[in-house]
Short mmCIF file of N, CA and C and ligand atoms in Angstrom, two decimals:
data_model
loop_
_atom_site.label_atom_id
_atom_site.label_comp_id
_atom_site.label_asym_id
_atom_site.label_seq_id
_atom_site.Cartn_x
_atom_site.Cartn_y
_atom_site.Cartn_z
N MET A 1 0.89 -1.23 -0.06
CA MET A 1 0.10 0.14 0.03
C MET A 1 0.86 1.19 0.14
N ARG A 2 0.24 2.40 -0.43
CA ARG A 2 0.81 3.75 -0.40
C ARG A 2 1.08 4.02 0.96
N SER A 3 2.32 4.93 1.33
CA SER A 3 2.64 5.14 2.80
C SER A 3 1.34 6.34 3.24
N LEU A 4 1.23 6.20 4.74
CA LEU A 4 0.10 7.31 4.86
C LEU A 4 0.81 8.17 6.12
N THR A 5 0.13 9.33 6.14
CA THR A 5 0.74 10.30 7.22
C THR A 5 -0.48 9.75 8.65
N GLU A 6 0.22 10.69 9.57
CA GLU A 6 -0.64 10.06 10.82
C GLU A 6 -2.24 11.04 10.63
N PRO A 7 -2.35 11.86 9.71
CA PRO A 7 -3.73 12.67 9.98
C PRO A 7 -4.41 11.93 8.82
N GLU A 8 -3.99 11.29 7.74
CA GLU A 8 -4.67 10.44 6.90
C GLU A 8 -5.22 9.41 7.82
N ILE A 9 -4.51 8.53 8.72
CA ILE A 9 -4.66 7.30 9.07
C ILE A 9 -5.95 7.71 10.20
N ARG A 10 -5.87 8.73 10.89
CA ARG A 10 -7.05 9.24 11.63
C ARG A 10 -8.41 9.85 10.89
N ALA A 11 -7.95 10.32 9.83
CA ALA A 11 -9.23 10.57 8.98
C ALA A 11 -9.87 9.66 8.32
N SER A 12 -9.16 8.42 8.58
CA SER A 12 -9.75 7.17 7.45
C SER A 12 -10.64 6.04 8.21
N PHE A 13 -10.90 6.34 9.58
CA PHE A 13 -11.50 5.56 10.17
C PHE A 13 -13.32 5.60 9.92
N VAL A 14 -13.67 4.43 9.59
CA VAL A 14 -15.06 4.49 9.09
C VAL A 14 -16.15 4.42 10.22
N ASN A 15 -15.81 3.44 11.20
CA ASN A 15 -16.42 2.87 12.47
C ASN A 15 -16.37 3.51 13.58
N CYS A 16 -15.94 4.43 13.79
CA CYS A 16 -15.99 5.09 15.22
C CYS A 16 -15.88 6.46 15.16
N THR A 17 -16.38 6.97 16.03
CA THR A 17 -16.49 8.71 16.19
C THR A 17 -15.08 9.29 16.01
N LYS A 18 -15.12 11.03 15.54
CA LYS A 18 -13.86 11.52 15.28
C LYS A 18 -13.20 11.85 16.39
N GLY A 19 -13.92 11.56 17.75
CA GLY A 19 -13.02 11.66 18.76
C GLY A 19 -12.17 10.26 19.28
N GLU A 20 -12.80 9.25 19.10
CA GLU A 20 -12.23 7.59 19.24
C GLU A 20 -11.16 7.59 18.13
N ALA A 21 -11.06 8.17 17.26
CA ALA A 21 -10.25 8.40 15.77
C ALA A 21 -8.88 9.16 16.27
N SER A 22 -9.46 10.28 17.02
CA SER A 22 -8.34 11.04 17.41
C SER A 22 -7.45 10.71 18.75
N ARG A 23 -8.04 9.80 19.28
CA ARG A 23 -7.36 9.57 20.46
C ARG A 23 -6.78 8.23 20.42
N ALA A 24 -6.98 7.71 19.33
CA ALA A 24 -6.41 6.26 18.86
C ALA A 24 -4.99 6.24 19.48
N ARG A 25 -4.28 5.52 19.52
CA ARG A 25 -2.52 5.38 19.91
C ARG A 25 -2.25 4.79 18.35
N LEU A 26 -1.28 5.35 17.66
CA LEU A 26 -0.83 4.64 16.73
C LEU A 26 0.73 4.16 16.41
N PRO A 27 0.82 3.16 15.95
CA PRO A 27 2.17 2.46 16.22
C PRO A 27 3.45 3.66 15.91
N ARG A 28 4.21 3.21 16.56
CA ARG A 28 5.45 3.89 16.51
C ARG A 28 6.29 3.72 15.30
N GLY A 29 6.99 5.01 14.61
CA GLY A 29 7.82 4.77 13.87
C GLY A 29 7.05 4.69 12.28
N ILE A 30 5.80 5.25 12.28
CA ILE A 30 4.99 5.00 11.20
C ILE A 30 5.66 5.68 9.81
N ASP A 31 6.57 6.91 9.85
CA ASP A 31 7.30 7.45 8.83
C ASP A 31 8.41 6.06 8.29
N GLU A 32 8.95 5.26 8.97
CA GLU A 32 9.69 4.42 8.73
C GLU A 32 9.53 3.01 8.23
N LEU A 33 8.21 2.61 8.32
CA LEU A 33 7.52 1.20 7.69
C LEU A 33 7.68 1.39 6.47
N ASP A 34 7.92 0.08 5.96
CA ASP A 34 8.09 -0.42 4.75
C ASP A 34 6.76 -0.73 4.04
N TRP A 35 6.03 0.48 3.54
CA TRP A 35 4.50 0.57 3.24
C TRP A 35 4.21 -0.79 2.23
N ALA A 36 5.18 -0.51 1.20
CA ALA A 36 5.17 -1.35 -0.01
C ALA A 36 4.96 -2.38 0.34
N GLY A 37 5.49 -3.14 1.58
CA GLY A 37 5.53 -4.59 1.97
C GLY A 37 4.55 -4.96 2.53
N LEU A 38 3.11 -3.71 2.97
CA LEU A 38 2.08 -4.26 3.81
C LEU A 38 0.70 -4.17 2.86
N ASP A 39 0.03 -5.13 3.11
CA ASP A 39 -1.11 -5.14 2.34
C ASP A 39 -2.24 -4.40 3.29
N PHE A 40 -1.75 -4.19 4.42
CA PHE A 40 -2.84 -2.93 5.23
C PHE A 40 -1.78 -3.12 6.95
N LEU A 41 -2.11 -1.88 7.30
CA LEU A 41 -1.52 -1.46 8.71
C LEU A 41 -2.30 -1.93 9.66
N GLY A 42 -1.74 -2.97 10.93
CA GLY A 42 -2.78 -3.34 11.70
C GLY A 42 -1.89 -3.15 12.91
N TRP A 43 -2.53 -2.89 14.04
CA TRP A 43 -1.85 -2.87 15.60
C TRP A 43 -3.02 -2.79 16.35
N ARG A 44 -2.52 -3.34 17.54
CA ARG A 44 -3.23 -3.30 19.03
C ARG A 44 -2.53 -2.18 19.59
N GLU A 45 -3.46 -1.48 20.43
CA GLU A 45 -3.13 -0.24 21.04
C GLU A 45 -2.15 -0.29 22.16
N PRO A 46 -0.94 0.14 21.93
CA PRO A 46 0.22 0.27 22.97
C PRO A 46 -0.84 0.49 24.48
N GLY A 47 -0.64 -0.27 25.21
CA GLY A 47 -1.64 0.01 26.70
C GLY A 47 -2.98 -0.46 27.04
N ALA A 48 -3.35 -0.68 25.80
CA ALA A 48 -4.76 -1.00 25.69
C ALA A 48 -4.96 -1.90 24.52
N PRO A 49 -4.70 -3.24 25.21
CA PRO A 49 -4.71 -4.21 23.84
C PRO A 49 -5.82 -4.87 23.67
N GLU A 50 -7.18 -4.31 24.48
CA GLU A 50 -8.33 -4.51 23.98
C GLU A 50 -8.75 -3.91 23.04
N ARG A 51 -8.08 -2.77 22.36
CA ARG A 51 -8.31 -2.14 21.42
C ARG A 51 -7.17 -2.15 19.80
N GLY A 52 -7.89 -2.48 18.74
CA GLY A 52 -6.71 -2.88 17.56
C GLY A 52 -7.55 -2.09 16.53
N TYR A 53 -6.59 -1.99 15.65
CA TYR A 53 -6.95 -1.32 14.32
C TYR A 53 -6.40 -1.90 12.95
N LEU A 54 -6.99 -1.25 11.92
CA LEU A 54 -6.18 -1.84 10.57
C LEU A 54 -6.71 -0.60 9.80
N VAL A 55 -5.86 -0.24 9.09
CA VAL A 55 -5.68 0.48 7.77
C VAL A 55 -5.47 -0.31 6.70
N ALA A 56 -6.20 -0.01 5.58
CA ALA A 56 -5.73 -0.79 3.97
C ALA A 56 -6.75 0.46 3.15
N GLU A 57 -6.17 -0.26 2.20
CA GLU A 57 -6.77 0.56 0.64
C GLU A 57 -7.99 -0.09 0.21
N PHE A 58 -9.11 0.56 -0.10
CA PHE A 58 -10.06 -0.40 -0.38
C PHE A 58 -11.10 -0.03 -1.23
N GLU A 59 -10.95 -0.21 -2.52
CA GLU A 59 -11.82 0.22 -3.41
C GLU A 59 -11.67 1.79 -3.85
N GLY A 60 -10.24 2.27 -4.03
CA GLY A 60 -9.38 3.10 -4.54
C GLY A 60 -9.45 4.21 -3.41
N ARG A 61 -10.06 3.88 -2.32
CA ARG A 61 -9.61 4.89 -0.68
C ARG A 61 -8.99 4.05 0.34
N VAL A 62 -8.68 4.70 1.23
CA VAL A 62 -8.19 4.97 2.41
C VAL A 62 -9.25 4.12 3.69
N VAL A 63 -9.39 3.36 3.86
CA VAL A 63 -10.33 2.58 4.88
C VAL A 63 -9.59 2.45 6.56
N GLY A 64 -9.96 2.80 7.63
CA GLY A 64 -9.51 2.63 8.54
C GLY A 64 -10.73 1.82 9.67
N VAL A 65 -10.51 0.72 10.61
CA VAL A 65 -11.40 0.34 11.14
C VAL A 65 -10.61 -0.19 12.16
N ALA A 66 -11.92 0.31 13.31
CA ALA A 66 -11.31 0.22 15.07
C ALA A 66 -11.98 -1.48 15.10
N LEU A 67 -11.33 -2.25 16.10
CA LEU A 67 -11.43 -3.56 15.95
C LEU A 67 -11.40 -3.65 17.87
N ARG A 68 -12.31 -4.84 18.00
CA ARG A 68 -12.55 -4.98 19.33
C ARG A 68 -12.01 -6.74 19.46
N PRO A 69 -10.66 -6.89 19.95
CA PRO A 69 -10.10 -8.05 19.73
C PRO A 69 -10.67 -9.17 21.31
N ALA A 70 -10.68 -10.19 20.58
CA ALA A 70 -11.45 -11.34 21.90
C ALA A 70 -10.55 -12.34 21.60
N GLN A 71 -10.37 -12.94 22.91
CA GLN A 71 -9.31 -14.13 22.75
C GLN A 71 -10.22 -15.19 22.09
N ARG A 72 -9.56 -16.23 21.44
CA ARG A 72 -10.39 -17.00 20.97
C ARG A 72 -10.86 -18.21 21.79
N PRO A 73 -12.31 -18.68 22.12
CA PRO A 73 -12.95 -19.62 23.53
C PRO A 73 -11.81 -20.78 23.12
N GLY A 74 -11.27 -20.95 24.01
CA GLY A 74 -10.42 -22.37 24.54
C GLY A 74 -9.04 -22.12 24.16
N ALA A 75 -8.47 -20.59 24.07
CA ALA A 75 -7.59 -20.35 23.82
C ALA A 75 -6.39 -20.88 24.84
N GLY A 76 -5.47 -21.16 24.42
CA GLY A 76 -4.40 -22.04 25.56
C GLY A 76 -4.31 -23.66 24.66
N ARG A 77 -4.90 -24.15 23.95
CA ARG A 77 -4.77 -25.52 24.04
C ARG A 77 -5.01 -25.34 22.46
N GLY A 78 -4.35 -26.31 21.78
CA GLY A 78 -4.09 -26.70 20.53
C GLY A 78 -3.73 -25.68 19.22
N GLY A 79 -4.09 -25.42 18.16
CA GLY A 79 -3.98 -24.61 17.49
C GLY A 79 -4.91 -23.91 16.55
N ALA A 80 -4.58 -22.82 15.97
CA ALA A 80 -5.62 -21.74 15.25
C ALA A 80 -4.78 -21.37 14.10
N MET A 81 -5.88 -20.74 13.28
CA MET A 81 -5.61 -20.19 12.18
C MET A 81 -6.31 -19.07 11.91
N CYS A 82 -5.24 -17.92 11.19
CA CYS A 82 -5.92 -17.06 10.94
C CYS A 82 -6.65 -16.73 9.59
N SER A 83 -7.91 -16.20 9.51
CA SER A 83 -8.77 -16.75 8.35
C SER A 83 -8.36 -15.68 7.29
N ILE A 84 -7.56 -14.93 7.72
CA ILE A 84 -7.15 -13.29 6.63
C ILE A 84 -5.62 -14.11 5.85
N CYS A 85 -4.48 -14.07 6.94
CA CYS A 85 -3.68 -14.88 5.97
C CYS A 85 -3.46 -16.35 5.77
N LEU A 86 -4.09 -17.11 7.09
CA LEU A 86 -3.80 -18.64 6.96
C LEU A 86 -2.65 -18.99 7.30
N THR A 87 -2.15 -17.98 8.69
CA THR A 87 -1.01 -18.65 9.05
C THR A 87 -1.49 -19.28 10.28
N ALA A 88 -0.71 -20.64 10.48
CA ALA A 88 -1.27 -21.77 11.50
C ALA A 88 -0.46 -20.97 12.94
N HIS A 89 -0.87 -20.80 13.77
CA HIS A 89 -0.51 -20.28 15.32
C HIS A 89 -0.81 -21.27 16.46
N PRO A 90 -0.09 -20.94 17.20
CA PRO A 90 -0.76 -21.49 18.73
C PRO A 90 -1.95 -20.83 18.90
N ALA A 91 -3.29 -21.60 19.61
CA ALA A 91 -4.44 -20.84 19.66
C ALA A 91 -4.17 -19.66 20.03
N SER A 92 -3.45 -19.20 21.18
CA SER A 92 -3.42 -17.58 21.55
C SER A 92 -2.58 -16.74 20.73
N GLY A 93 -2.19 -17.42 19.37
CA GLY A 93 -1.54 -16.15 18.04
C GLY A 93 -2.99 -15.60 17.37
N VAL A 94 -4.20 -16.40 17.50
CA VAL A 94 -5.29 -16.16 16.62
C VAL A 94 -6.55 -14.86 17.77
N ALA A 95 -6.89 -14.19 17.21
CA ALA A 95 -7.79 -13.41 17.90
C ALA A 95 -8.91 -13.03 17.17
N LEU A 96 -10.19 -13.32 17.80
CA LEU A 96 -11.40 -12.77 16.96
C LEU A 96 -11.30 -11.25 17.25
N MET A 97 -11.68 -10.56 15.95
CA MET A 97 -11.37 -9.31 15.82
C MET A 97 -12.87 -8.65 15.22
N THR A 98 -13.66 -8.06 16.01
CA THR A 98 -15.03 -7.60 15.60
C THR A 98 -15.02 -6.21 15.43
N ALA A 99 -15.54 -5.70 14.36
CA ALA A 99 -15.82 -4.04 13.98
C ALA A 99 -17.20 -3.84 13.83
N ARG A 100 -17.54 -2.54 14.60
CA ARG A 100 -18.61 -2.31 14.30
C ARG A 100 -18.73 -1.99 12.67
N ARG A 101 -19.90 -2.40 12.13
CA ARG A 101 -19.87 -1.88 10.71
C ARG A 101 -20.45 -0.44 10.55
N ALA A 102 -19.65 0.18 9.30
CA ALA A 102 -19.58 1.73 9.24
C ALA A 102 -21.29 1.93 9.21
N GLY A 103 -21.77 2.91 9.81
CA GLY A 103 -23.00 3.76 9.91
C GLY A 103 -23.72 2.84 10.54
N ARG A 104 -23.62 1.86 11.26
CA ARG A 104 -24.85 1.16 11.72
C ARG A 104 -24.87 1.65 13.53
N SER A 105 -26.04 1.52 14.13
CA SER A 105 -25.45 1.68 15.32
C SER A 105 -25.38 0.48 16.40
N SER A 106 -24.89 0.21 17.39
CA SER A 106 -24.50 -1.17 17.94
C SER A 106 -25.77 -1.79 18.11
N THR A 107 -27.18 -1.19 18.15
CA THR A 107 -28.54 -1.87 18.66
C THR A 107 -28.66 -2.57 17.20
N GLU A 108 -28.42 -2.41 16.48
CA GLU A 108 -28.95 -3.09 14.86
C GLU A 108 -28.74 -4.61 14.61
N GLU A 109 -29.44 -5.24 14.07
CA GLU A 109 -28.88 -5.97 13.95
C GLU A 109 -27.92 -6.05 12.80
N TYR A 110 -26.84 -7.04 12.80
CA TYR A 110 -25.78 -7.52 11.72
C TYR A 110 -25.31 -6.20 12.28
N ALA A 111 -24.97 -5.57 13.33
CA ALA A 111 -24.14 -4.08 13.54
C ALA A 111 -22.84 -4.39 13.41
N SER A 112 -22.07 -5.84 13.59
CA SER A 112 -20.82 -6.07 13.46
C SER A 112 -20.20 -7.27 12.26
N ALA A 113 -19.27 -7.10 12.44
CA ALA A 113 -18.41 -7.82 11.58
C ALA A 113 -17.41 -8.68 12.36
N GLY A 114 -17.11 -10.05 11.97
CA GLY A 114 -15.71 -10.28 13.02
C GLY A 114 -15.05 -11.32 11.95
N GLU A 115 -14.01 -11.39 12.54
CA GLU A 115 -13.11 -12.55 11.70
C GLU A 115 -12.06 -12.73 12.81
N TYR A 116 -11.06 -13.91 12.26
CA TYR A 116 -10.15 -14.63 13.19
C TYR A 116 -9.02 -14.09 12.34
N PHE A 117 -8.28 -13.06 12.83
CA PHE A 117 -6.95 -12.58 12.58
C PHE A 117 -5.66 -13.09 13.52
N CYS A 118 -4.50 -13.03 13.01
CA CYS A 118 -3.26 -13.24 13.69
C CYS A 118 -3.55 -12.07 14.95
N SER A 119 -3.44 -12.31 16.19
CA SER A 119 -3.70 -11.37 17.17
C SER A 119 -2.96 -10.48 17.37
N ASP A 120 -1.74 -10.25 16.57
CA ASP A 120 -0.90 -9.37 16.38
C ASP A 120 -1.16 -8.34 15.44
N LEU A 121 -1.96 -9.02 14.66
CA LEU A 121 -2.48 -8.13 13.60
C LEU A 121 -1.69 -8.24 12.37
N ALA A 122 -0.35 -8.60 12.31
CA ALA A 122 0.74 -8.55 11.29
C ALA A 122 0.82 -9.42 10.21
N CYS A 123 -0.51 -9.91 9.65
CA CYS A 123 -0.51 -10.79 8.58
C CYS A 123 0.64 -10.47 7.46
N PRO A 124 0.65 -9.61 7.06
CA PRO A 124 1.41 -9.04 5.94
C PRO A 124 3.10 -9.53 6.05
N LEU A 125 3.33 -9.46 7.81
CA LEU A 125 4.50 -10.23 7.74
C LEU A 125 4.81 -11.47 7.32
N TYR A 126 3.68 -12.01 8.35
CA TYR A 126 3.55 -13.77 8.13
C TYR A 126 3.91 -14.47 6.80
N VAL A 127 2.96 -13.22 5.94
CA VAL A 127 3.06 -14.16 4.40
C VAL A 127 4.30 -13.93 3.81
N ARG A 128 4.76 -13.16 4.28
CA ARG A 128 6.42 -12.66 3.50
C ARG A 128 7.35 -13.13 4.33
N GLY A 129 7.09 -13.96 5.34
CA GLY A 129 8.36 -14.39 5.95
C GLY A 129 8.87 -13.84 6.68
N ARG A 130 8.56 -12.40 7.33
CA ARG A 130 9.25 -11.52 7.74
C ARG A 130 9.06 -11.63 9.18
N ARG A 131 8.18 -12.41 9.53
CA ARG A 131 7.80 -12.75 10.91
C ARG A 131 7.48 -14.31 11.16
N ARG A 132 7.75 -15.32 12.25
CA ARG A 132 7.25 -16.63 11.88
C ARG A 132 6.25 -16.73 13.56
N ALA A 133 5.29 -17.49 13.27
CA ALA A 133 4.21 -18.16 14.30
C ALA A 133 5.06 -18.96 14.93
N ALA A 134 5.00 -18.75 16.44
CA ALA A 134 5.53 -19.29 17.68
C ALA A 134 5.11 -20.79 17.49
N ALA A 135 6.02 -21.49 17.75
CA ALA A 135 6.32 -22.90 17.75
C ALA A 135 4.64 -23.38 18.47
N GLY A 136 3.66 -24.31 18.38
CA GLY A 136 2.87 -24.97 18.52
C GLY A 136 1.47 -24.82 17.77
N GLY A 137 1.70 -24.17 16.76
CA GLY A 137 0.31 -24.49 15.81
C GLY A 137 0.66 -25.46 14.91
N ALA A 138 -0.31 -25.55 14.21
CA ALA A 138 -0.15 -27.08 13.24
C ALA A 138 0.56 -26.58 11.75
N ARG A 139 1.29 -27.08 11.82
CA ARG A 139 2.48 -27.16 10.83
C ARG A 139 1.88 -27.61 9.38
N MET A 140 1.25 -26.66 8.67
CA MET A 140 0.83 -27.16 7.52
C MET A 140 1.88 -27.19 6.37
N SER A 141 1.39 -28.06 5.12
CA SER A 141 2.24 -27.78 4.07
C SER A 141 1.81 -26.76 3.10
N GLU A 142 2.46 -25.81 2.78
CA GLU A 142 1.51 -24.65 2.19
C GLU A 142 2.28 -24.67 0.51
N SER A 143 1.39 -24.91 -0.39
CA SER A 143 2.09 -25.38 -1.69
C SER A 143 2.02 -23.77 -2.21
N LEU A 144 1.42 -22.86 -1.66
CA LEU A 144 1.45 -21.53 -2.99
C LEU A 144 2.76 -20.64 -2.40
N ASP A 145 3.13 -19.63 -3.25
CA ASP A 145 4.56 -19.13 -3.09
C ASP A 145 3.94 -18.03 -2.51
N ALA A 146 5.03 -16.86 -2.17
CA ALA A 146 4.86 -15.98 -1.32
C ALA A 146 3.59 -14.86 -2.23
N GLU A 147 3.70 -14.69 -3.46
CA GLU A 147 3.22 -13.93 -4.24
C GLU A 147 1.39 -14.16 -4.48
N GLN A 148 1.44 -15.81 -3.95
CA GLN A 148 0.29 -16.16 -4.10
C GLN A 148 -0.14 -16.11 -2.72
N ARG A 149 0.25 -16.30 -1.42
CA ARG A 149 -0.19 -16.25 -0.39
C ARG A 149 -0.55 -14.52 -0.29
N VAL A 150 0.41 -13.63 -0.83
CA VAL A 150 -0.34 -12.46 -0.71
C VAL A 150 -1.69 -11.71 -1.38
N ALA A 151 -2.06 -12.74 -2.48
CA ALA A 151 -2.63 -12.35 -3.05
C ALA A 151 -4.14 -12.97 -2.12
N ARG A 152 -4.12 -13.88 -1.58
CA ARG A 152 -5.09 -14.73 -1.13
C ARG A 152 -5.14 -13.91 0.11
N LEU A 153 -4.54 -13.51 0.86
CA LEU A 153 -4.75 -12.31 1.87
C LEU A 153 -5.00 -11.11 1.45
N ARG A 154 -5.07 -10.41 0.42
CA ARG A 154 -5.86 -9.43 0.01
C ARG A 154 -7.17 -9.68 -0.47
N ALA A 155 -7.44 -10.63 -0.86
CA ALA A 155 -8.48 -11.17 -1.20
C ALA A 155 -9.44 -11.45 0.03
N ASN A 156 -9.07 -11.92 1.01
CA ASN A 156 -9.77 -12.41 2.11
C ASN A 156 -9.97 -10.99 3.23
N LEU A 157 -8.96 -9.98 2.83
CA LEU A 157 -9.11 -8.67 3.67
C LEU A 157 -10.15 -7.80 3.08
N ALA A 158 -10.14 -7.83 1.82
CA ALA A 158 -11.29 -7.11 1.20
C ALA A 158 -12.66 -7.53 1.41
N GLY A 159 -12.81 -9.14 1.12
CA GLY A 159 -14.22 -9.72 2.02
C GLY A 159 -14.30 -9.13 3.37
N PHE A 160 -13.57 -9.02 4.47
CA PHE A 160 -13.57 -8.43 5.55
C PHE A 160 -14.18 -7.15 5.60
N LEU A 161 -13.32 -6.16 4.57
CA LEU A 161 -13.46 -4.85 4.66
C LEU A 161 -15.04 -4.33 3.78
N GLY A 162 -15.48 -5.51 2.88
CA GLY A 162 -16.62 -4.90 2.44
C GLY A 162 -17.65 -5.31 3.20
N ARG A 163 -17.69 -6.35 4.36
CA ARG A 163 -18.80 -6.37 5.21
C ARG A 163 -18.71 -5.08 6.30
N VAL A 164 -17.39 -4.55 6.35
CA VAL A 164 -17.48 -3.78 7.65
C VAL A 164 -18.14 -2.15 6.55
N VAL A 165 -17.87 -2.32 5.66
CA VAL A 165 -17.96 -1.02 4.61
C VAL A 165 -19.43 -0.67 4.10
N ARG A 166 -20.14 -2.11 3.55
CA ARG A 166 -21.31 -1.79 3.41
C ARG A 166 -22.50 -1.76 4.27
ZN1 ZN B 201 -2.92 -13.38 9.95
#
């Protein structure tokens, strides 16, 4: 994705209030990030791990999504897989991220969309081999090369963003 500035990131959020977007703590060092190697920028809020965020390009614009991470039920046993990048982790390495859908109040039906993500929201690093899952996850033989894994990640992410935005 193209590089973004802090004001662009704050202005991109589609599913939280302006106040929440202005209070969100951004990851450090966004000026030095390898943006070209990211399909989305995702992070857990430093000091407030119950809040997560992701920012991505979607349908020609920058879309920021505030997330509520929840540990997977039964975490601590067995393995789990991220639904976005399909990286296998120990169960604690995957978290259900729930997003309020843009333009809906919390009491509406289908007000939120959820998906299992790598709990550190670092999917782009895993598919490129820049970060490795902790041992303990199921090891899968993966026949796709990095480029195909990136394409799959982007398709899965677009599906999630479509549910949040529409
Ligand atoms: Zn992932």
